[in-house]
PDB file of C-alpha atoms in Angstrom:
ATOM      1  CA  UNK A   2     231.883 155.709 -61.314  1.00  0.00           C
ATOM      2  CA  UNK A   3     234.640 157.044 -63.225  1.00  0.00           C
ATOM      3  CA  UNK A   4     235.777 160.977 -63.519  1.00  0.00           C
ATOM      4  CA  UNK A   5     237.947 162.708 -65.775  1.00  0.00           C
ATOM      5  CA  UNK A   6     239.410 165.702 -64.594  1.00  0.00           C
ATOM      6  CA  UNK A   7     241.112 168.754 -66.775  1.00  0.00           C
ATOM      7  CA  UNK A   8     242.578 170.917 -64.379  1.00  0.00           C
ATOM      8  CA  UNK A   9     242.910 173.913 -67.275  1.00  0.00           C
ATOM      9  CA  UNK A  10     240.021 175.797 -68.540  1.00  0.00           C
ATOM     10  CA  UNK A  11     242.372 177.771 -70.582  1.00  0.00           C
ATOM     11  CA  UNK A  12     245.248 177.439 -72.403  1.00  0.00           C
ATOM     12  CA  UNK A  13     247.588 180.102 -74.478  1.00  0.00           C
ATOM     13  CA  UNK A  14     250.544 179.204 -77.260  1.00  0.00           C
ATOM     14  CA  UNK A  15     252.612 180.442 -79.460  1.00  0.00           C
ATOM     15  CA  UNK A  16     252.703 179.177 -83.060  1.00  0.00           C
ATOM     16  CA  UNK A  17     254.855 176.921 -83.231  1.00  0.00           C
ATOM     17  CA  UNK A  18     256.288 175.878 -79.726  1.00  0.00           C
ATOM     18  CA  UNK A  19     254.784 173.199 -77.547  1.00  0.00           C
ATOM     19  CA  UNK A  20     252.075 172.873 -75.368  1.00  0.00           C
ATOM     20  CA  UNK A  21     251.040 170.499 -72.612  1.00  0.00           C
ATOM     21  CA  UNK A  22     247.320 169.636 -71.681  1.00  0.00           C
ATOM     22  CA  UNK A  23     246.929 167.585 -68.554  1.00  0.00           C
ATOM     23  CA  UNK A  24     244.142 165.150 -67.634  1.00  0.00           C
ATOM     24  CA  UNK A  25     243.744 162.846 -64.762  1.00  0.00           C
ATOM     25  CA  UNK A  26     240.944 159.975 -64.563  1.00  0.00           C
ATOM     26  CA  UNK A  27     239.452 157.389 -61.897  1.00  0.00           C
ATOM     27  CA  UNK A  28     238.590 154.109 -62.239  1.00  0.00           C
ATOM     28  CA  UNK A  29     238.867 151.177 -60.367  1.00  0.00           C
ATOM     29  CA  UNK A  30     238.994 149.369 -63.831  1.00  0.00           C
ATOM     30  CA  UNK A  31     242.594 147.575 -65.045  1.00  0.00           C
ATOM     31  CA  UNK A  32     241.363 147.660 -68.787  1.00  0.00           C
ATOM     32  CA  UNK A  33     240.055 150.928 -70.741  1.00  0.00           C
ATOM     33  CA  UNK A  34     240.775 153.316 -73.312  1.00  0.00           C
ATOM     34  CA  UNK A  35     241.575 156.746 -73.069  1.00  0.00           C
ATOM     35  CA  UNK A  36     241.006 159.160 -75.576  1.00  0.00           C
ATOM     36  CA  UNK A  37     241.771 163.003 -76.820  1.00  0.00           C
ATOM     37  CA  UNK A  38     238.972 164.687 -78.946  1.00  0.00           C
ATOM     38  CA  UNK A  39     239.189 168.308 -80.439  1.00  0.00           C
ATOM     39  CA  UNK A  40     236.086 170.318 -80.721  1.00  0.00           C
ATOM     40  CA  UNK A  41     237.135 173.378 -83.084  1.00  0.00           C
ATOM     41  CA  UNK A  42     234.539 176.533 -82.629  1.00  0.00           C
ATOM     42  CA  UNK A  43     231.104 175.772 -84.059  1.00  0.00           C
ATOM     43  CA  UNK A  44     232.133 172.633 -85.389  1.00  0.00           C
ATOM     44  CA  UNK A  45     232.217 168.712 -84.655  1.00  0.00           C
ATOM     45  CA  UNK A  46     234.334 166.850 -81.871  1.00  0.00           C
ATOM     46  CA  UNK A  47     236.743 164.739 -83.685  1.00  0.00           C
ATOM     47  CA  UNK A  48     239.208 162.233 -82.567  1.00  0.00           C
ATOM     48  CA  UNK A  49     243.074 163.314 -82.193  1.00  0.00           C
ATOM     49  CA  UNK A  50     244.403 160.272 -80.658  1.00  0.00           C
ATOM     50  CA  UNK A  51     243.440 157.225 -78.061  1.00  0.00           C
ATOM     51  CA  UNK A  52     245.902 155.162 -75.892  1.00  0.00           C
ATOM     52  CA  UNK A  53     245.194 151.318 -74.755  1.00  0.00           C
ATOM     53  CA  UNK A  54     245.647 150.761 -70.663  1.00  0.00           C
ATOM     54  CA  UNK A  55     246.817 147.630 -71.373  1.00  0.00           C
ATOM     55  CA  UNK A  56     249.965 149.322 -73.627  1.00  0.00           C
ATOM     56  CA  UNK A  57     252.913 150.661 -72.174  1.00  0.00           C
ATOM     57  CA  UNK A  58     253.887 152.662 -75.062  1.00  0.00           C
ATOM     58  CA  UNK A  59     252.440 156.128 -75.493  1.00  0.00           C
ATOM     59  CA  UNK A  60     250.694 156.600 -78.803  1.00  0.00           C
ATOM     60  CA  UNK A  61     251.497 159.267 -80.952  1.00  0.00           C
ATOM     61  CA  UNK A  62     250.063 160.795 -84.414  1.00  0.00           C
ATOM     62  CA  UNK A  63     252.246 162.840 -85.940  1.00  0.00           C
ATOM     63  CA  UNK A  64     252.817 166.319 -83.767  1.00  0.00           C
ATOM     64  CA  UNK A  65     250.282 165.065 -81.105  1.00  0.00           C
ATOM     65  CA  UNK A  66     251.845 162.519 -78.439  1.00  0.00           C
ATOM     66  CA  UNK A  67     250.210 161.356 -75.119  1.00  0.00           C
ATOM     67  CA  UNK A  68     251.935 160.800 -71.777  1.00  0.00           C
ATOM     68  CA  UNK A  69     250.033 157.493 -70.349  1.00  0.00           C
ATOM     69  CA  UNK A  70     251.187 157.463 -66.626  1.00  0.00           C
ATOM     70  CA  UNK A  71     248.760 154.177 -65.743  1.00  0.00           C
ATOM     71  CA  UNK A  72     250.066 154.292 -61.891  1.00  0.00           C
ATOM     72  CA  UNK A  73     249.564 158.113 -61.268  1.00  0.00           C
ATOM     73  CA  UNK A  74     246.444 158.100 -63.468  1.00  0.00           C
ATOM     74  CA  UNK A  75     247.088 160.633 -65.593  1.00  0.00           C
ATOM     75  CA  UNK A  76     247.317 161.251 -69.322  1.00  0.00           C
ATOM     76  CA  UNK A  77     248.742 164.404 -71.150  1.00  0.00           C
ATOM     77  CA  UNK A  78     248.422 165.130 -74.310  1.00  0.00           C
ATOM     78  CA  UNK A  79     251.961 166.995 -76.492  1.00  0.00           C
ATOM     79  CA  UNK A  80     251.538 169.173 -79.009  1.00  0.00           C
ATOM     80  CA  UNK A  81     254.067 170.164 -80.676  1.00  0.00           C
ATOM     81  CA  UNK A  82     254.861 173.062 -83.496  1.00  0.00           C
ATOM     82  CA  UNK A  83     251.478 174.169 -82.570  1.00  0.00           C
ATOM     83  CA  UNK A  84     249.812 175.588 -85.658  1.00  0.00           C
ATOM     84  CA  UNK A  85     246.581 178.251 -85.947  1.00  0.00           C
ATOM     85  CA  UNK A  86     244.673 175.103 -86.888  1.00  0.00           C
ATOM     86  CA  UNK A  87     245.095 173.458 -83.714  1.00  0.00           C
ATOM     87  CA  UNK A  88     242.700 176.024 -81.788  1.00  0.00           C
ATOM     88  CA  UNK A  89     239.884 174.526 -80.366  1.00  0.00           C
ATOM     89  CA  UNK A  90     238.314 172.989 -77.397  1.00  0.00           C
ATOM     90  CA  UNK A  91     240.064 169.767 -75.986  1.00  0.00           C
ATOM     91  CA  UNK A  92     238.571 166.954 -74.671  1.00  0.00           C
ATOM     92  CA  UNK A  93     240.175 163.934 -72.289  1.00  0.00           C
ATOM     93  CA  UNK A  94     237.826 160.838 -72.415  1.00  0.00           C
ATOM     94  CA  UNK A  95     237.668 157.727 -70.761  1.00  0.00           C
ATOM     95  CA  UNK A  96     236.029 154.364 -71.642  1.00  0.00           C
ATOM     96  CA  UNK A  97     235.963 150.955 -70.661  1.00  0.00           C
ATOM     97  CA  UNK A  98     236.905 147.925 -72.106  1.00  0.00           C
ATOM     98  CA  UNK A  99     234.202 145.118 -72.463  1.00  0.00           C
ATOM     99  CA  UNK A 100     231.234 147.270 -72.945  1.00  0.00           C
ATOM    100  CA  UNK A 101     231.388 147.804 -76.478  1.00  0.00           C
ATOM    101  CA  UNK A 102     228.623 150.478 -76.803  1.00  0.00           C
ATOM    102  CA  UNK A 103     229.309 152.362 -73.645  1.00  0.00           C
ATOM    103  CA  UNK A 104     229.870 156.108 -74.301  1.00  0.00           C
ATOM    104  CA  UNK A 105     232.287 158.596 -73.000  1.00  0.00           C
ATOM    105  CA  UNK A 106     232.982 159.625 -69.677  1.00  0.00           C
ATOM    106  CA  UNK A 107     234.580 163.479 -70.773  1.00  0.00           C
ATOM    107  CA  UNK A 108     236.366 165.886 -68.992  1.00  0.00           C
ATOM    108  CA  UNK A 109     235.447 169.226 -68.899  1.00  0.00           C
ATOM    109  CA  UNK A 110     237.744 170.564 -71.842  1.00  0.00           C
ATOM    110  CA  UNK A 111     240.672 172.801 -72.109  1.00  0.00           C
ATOM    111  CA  UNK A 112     240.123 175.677 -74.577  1.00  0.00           C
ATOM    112  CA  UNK A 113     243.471 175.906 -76.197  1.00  0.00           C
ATOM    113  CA  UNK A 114     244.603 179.666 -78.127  1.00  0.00           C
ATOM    114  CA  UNK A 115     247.284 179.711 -80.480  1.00  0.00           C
ATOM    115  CA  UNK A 116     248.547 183.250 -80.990  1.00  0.00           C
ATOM    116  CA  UNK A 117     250.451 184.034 -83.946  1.00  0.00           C
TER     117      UNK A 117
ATOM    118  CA  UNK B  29     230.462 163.630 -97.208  1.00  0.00           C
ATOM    119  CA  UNK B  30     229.151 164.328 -93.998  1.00  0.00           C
ATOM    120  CA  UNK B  31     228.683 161.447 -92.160  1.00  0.00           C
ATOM    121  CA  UNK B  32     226.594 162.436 -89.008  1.00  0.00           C
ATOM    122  CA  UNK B  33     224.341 164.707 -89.654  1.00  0.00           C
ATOM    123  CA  UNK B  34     222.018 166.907 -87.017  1.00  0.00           C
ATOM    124  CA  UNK B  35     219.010 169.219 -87.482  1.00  0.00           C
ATOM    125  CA  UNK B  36     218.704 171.561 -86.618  1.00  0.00           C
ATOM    126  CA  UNK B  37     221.888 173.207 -85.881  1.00  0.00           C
ATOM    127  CA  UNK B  38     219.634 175.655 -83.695  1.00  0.00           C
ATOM    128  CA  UNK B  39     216.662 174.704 -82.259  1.00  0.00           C
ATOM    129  CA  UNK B  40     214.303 177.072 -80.067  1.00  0.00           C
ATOM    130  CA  UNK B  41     211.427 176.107 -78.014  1.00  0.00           C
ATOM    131  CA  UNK B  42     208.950 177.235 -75.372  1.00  0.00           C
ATOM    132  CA  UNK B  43     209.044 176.382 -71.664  1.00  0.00           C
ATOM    133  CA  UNK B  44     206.856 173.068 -72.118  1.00  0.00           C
ATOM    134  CA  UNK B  45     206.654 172.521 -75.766  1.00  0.00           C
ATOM    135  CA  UNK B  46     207.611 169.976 -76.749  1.00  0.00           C
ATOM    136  CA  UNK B  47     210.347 169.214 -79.159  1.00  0.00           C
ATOM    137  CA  UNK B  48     212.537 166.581 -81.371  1.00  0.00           C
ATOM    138  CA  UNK B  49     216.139 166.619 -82.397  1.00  0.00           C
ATOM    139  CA  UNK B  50     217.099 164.634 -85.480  1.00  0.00           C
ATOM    140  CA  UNK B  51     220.326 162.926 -85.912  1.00  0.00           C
ATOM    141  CA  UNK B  52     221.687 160.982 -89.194  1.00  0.00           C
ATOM    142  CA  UNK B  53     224.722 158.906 -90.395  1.00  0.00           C
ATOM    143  CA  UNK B  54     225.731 157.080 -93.576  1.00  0.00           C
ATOM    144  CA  UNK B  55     228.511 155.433 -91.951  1.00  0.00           C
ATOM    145  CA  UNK B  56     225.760 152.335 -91.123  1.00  0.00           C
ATOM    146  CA  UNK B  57     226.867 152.230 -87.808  1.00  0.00           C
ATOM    147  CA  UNK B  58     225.344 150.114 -85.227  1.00  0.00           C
ATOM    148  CA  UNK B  59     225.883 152.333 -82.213  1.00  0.00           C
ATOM    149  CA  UNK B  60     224.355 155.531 -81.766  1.00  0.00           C
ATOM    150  CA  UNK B  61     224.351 158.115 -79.156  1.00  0.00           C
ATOM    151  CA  UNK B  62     222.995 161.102 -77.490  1.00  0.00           C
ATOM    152  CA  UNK B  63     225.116 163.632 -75.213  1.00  0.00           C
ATOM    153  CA  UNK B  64     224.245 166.776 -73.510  1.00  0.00           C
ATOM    154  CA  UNK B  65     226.665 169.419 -73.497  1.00  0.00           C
ATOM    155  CA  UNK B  66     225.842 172.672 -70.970  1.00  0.00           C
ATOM    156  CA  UNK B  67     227.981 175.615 -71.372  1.00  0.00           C
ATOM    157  CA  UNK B  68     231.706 175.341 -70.284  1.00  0.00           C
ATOM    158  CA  UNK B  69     230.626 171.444 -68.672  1.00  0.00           C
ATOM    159  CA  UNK B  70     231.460 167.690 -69.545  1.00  0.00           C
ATOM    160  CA  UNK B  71     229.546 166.269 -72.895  1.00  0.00           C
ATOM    161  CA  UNK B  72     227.058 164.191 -70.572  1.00  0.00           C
ATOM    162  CA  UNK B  73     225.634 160.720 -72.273  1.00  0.00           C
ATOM    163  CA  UNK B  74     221.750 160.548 -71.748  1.00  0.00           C
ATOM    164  CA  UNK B  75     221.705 156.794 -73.932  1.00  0.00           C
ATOM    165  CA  UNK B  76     222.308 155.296 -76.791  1.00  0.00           C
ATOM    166  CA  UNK B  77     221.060 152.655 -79.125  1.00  0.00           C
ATOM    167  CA  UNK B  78     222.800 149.556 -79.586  1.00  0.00           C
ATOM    168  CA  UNK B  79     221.124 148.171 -83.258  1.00  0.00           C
ATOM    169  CA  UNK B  80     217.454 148.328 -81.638  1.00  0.00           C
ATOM    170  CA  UNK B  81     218.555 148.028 -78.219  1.00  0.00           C
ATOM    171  CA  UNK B  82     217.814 151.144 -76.263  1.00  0.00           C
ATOM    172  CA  UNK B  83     220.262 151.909 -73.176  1.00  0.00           C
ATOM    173  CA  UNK B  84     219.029 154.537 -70.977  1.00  0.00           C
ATOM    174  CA  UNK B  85     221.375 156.171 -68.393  1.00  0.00           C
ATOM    175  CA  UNK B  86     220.583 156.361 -64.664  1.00  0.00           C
ATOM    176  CA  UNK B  87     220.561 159.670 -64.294  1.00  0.00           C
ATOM    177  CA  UNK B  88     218.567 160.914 -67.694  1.00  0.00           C
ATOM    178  CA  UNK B  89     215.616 162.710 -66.308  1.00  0.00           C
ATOM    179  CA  UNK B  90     212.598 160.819 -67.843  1.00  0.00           C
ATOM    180  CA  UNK B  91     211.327 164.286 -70.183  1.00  0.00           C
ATOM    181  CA  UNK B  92     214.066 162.749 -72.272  1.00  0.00           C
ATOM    182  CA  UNK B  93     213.550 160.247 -74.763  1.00  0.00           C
ATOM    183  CA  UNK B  94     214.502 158.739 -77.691  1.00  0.00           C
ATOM    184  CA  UNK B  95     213.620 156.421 -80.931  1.00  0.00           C
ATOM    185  CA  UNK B  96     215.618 155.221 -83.632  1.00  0.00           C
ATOM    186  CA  UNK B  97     212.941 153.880 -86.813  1.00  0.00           C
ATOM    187  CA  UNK B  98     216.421 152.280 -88.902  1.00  0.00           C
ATOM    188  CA  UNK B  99     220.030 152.178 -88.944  1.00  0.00           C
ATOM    189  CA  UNK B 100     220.460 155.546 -90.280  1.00  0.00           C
ATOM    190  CA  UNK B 101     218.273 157.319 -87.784  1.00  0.00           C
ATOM    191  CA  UNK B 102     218.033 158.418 -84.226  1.00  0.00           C
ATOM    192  CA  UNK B 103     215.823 161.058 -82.781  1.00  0.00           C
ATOM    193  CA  UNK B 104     215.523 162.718 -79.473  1.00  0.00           C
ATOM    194  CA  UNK B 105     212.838 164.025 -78.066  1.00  0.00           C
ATOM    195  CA  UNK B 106     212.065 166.286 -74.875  1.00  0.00           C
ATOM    196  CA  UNK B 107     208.600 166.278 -73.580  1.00  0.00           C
ATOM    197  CA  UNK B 108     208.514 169.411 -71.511  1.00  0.00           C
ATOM    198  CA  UNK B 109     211.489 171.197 -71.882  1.00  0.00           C
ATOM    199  CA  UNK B 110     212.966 173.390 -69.144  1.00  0.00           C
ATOM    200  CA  UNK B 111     215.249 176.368 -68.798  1.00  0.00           C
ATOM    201  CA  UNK B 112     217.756 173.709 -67.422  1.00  0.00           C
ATOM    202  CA  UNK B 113     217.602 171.830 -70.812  1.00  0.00           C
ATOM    203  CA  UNK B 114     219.242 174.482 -72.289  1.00  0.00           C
ATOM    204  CA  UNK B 115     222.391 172.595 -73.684  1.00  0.00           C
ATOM    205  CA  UNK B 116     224.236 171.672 -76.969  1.00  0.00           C
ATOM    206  CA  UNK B 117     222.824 168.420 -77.742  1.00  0.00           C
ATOM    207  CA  UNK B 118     225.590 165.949 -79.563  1.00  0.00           C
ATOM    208  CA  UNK B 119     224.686 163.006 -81.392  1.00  0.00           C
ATOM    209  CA  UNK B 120     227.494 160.147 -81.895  1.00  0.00           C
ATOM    210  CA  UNK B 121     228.065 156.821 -83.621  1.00  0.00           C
ATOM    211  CA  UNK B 122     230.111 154.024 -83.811  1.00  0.00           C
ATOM    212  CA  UNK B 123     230.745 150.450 -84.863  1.00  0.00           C
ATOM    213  CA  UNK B 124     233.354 148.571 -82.217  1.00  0.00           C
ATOM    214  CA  UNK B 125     235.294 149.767 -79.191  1.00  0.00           C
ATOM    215  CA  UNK B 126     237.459 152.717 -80.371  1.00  0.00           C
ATOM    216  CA  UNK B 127     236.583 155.861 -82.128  1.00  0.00           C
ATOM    217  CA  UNK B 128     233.094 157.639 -82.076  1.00  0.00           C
ATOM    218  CA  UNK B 129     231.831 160.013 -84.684  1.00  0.00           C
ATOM    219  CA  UNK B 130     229.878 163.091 -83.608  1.00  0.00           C
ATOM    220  CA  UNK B 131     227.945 165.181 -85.454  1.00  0.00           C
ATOM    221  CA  UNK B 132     228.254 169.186 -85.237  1.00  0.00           C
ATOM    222  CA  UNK B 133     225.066 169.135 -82.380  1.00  0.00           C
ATOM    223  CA  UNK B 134     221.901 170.832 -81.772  1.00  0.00           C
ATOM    224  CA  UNK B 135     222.048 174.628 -79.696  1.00  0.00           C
ATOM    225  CA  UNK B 136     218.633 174.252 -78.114  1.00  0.00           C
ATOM    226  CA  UNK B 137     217.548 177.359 -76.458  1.00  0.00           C
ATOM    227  CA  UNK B 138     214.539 177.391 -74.509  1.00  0.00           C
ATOM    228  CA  UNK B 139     212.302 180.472 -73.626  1.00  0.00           C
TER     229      UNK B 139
END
């Protein structure tokens, strides 16, 4: 079965500067996606950005950029100029390729606080 | 232009009664899913519809089901709730491989 793993319950930032989230996953799947979802307080989980296995080049959308490391299994996601509006809970996801419907495998979030 | 919907956004229930969470979409997805979310823990997936086929998951305790009457709808329902089904309950769609939709949840307490 696959796991996601967010080693940090909590994160603090500065508006602003640059912050780091880190996420690690297992599978012994070759294809799947990975995904980064933000949950803001009371609110619903929306995607912020999802990476291919299969592409070597890290996806980015605008100030949010991922670090895919395929080998090490691990998949950070950069955000830079953090603003106020990027406080929320952050979630690492995993799914695999060929089942179209399956859900997500999640991590277990990284609350992320941007102080002013 | 909300496109999933839940209701409630709080739900509370007695120890054994019996109650149903409503989810809705006008995205016309075919894919639609249930998660449980317990406090500071991993959205869990219970199932999910694909169309009309239902997809349980191995480890969704049977007090948990679910219909889906049309496209637009999908309901879940807990036979006998317990303290341990205390949760926020997402609800998520999506047409393809990439990017599901969630609605805002369900905060079922239970007393």
């Amino acid at each position: 079965a696959q796991t996601v793993t967010q080693s940090q319950p909590e994160m603090s930032v500065q508006e602003a500067e640059t912050v780091t989230l880190s996420c690690t996953y297992d599978t012994s799947e070759s294809d799947y996606y990975l995904f980064w979802y933000k949950q803001p307080p009371s609110r619903q989980m929306i995607l912020v950005i999802r990476q291919e296995a299969y592409k070597q080049q890290n996806a980015t959308e605008n100030r949010f950029s991922v670090n895919f490391q395929k080998a090490a299994k691990s998949f950070s996601l950069k955000i830079s100029d953090s603003q106020l509006g990027d406080a929320a809970m952050y979630f690492c996801a995993y799914r695999r390729t060929g089942g179209g419907a399956d859900g997500l495998t999640f991590g277990k979030g990284t609350h992320l606080i941007i102080q002013p | 232009d909300a496109m999933v919907i839940q209701n409630p956004r709080y739900q509370v229930t007695q120890f054994g009664k019996p109650v149903t969470l409503s989810c809705s979409q006008t995205l016309n997805h075919n894919v639609m899913y249930w998660y449980q979310q317990k406090s500071s823990q991993a959205p869990k997936l219970l199932f999910h519809y694909y169309d009309k086929d239902f997809n349980n998951e191995a480890d969704t305790p049977d007090n948990f089901q679910s219909r889906r009457p049309n496209t637009s709808f999908c309901f879940l329902d807990i036979r006998s709730p317990g303290l341990g089904d205390a949760a926020m309950y997402l609800c998520a769609t999506s047409e393809g491989v990439y990017e599901q939709y969630f609605g805002p949840g369900t905060r079922l307490t239970v007393t």
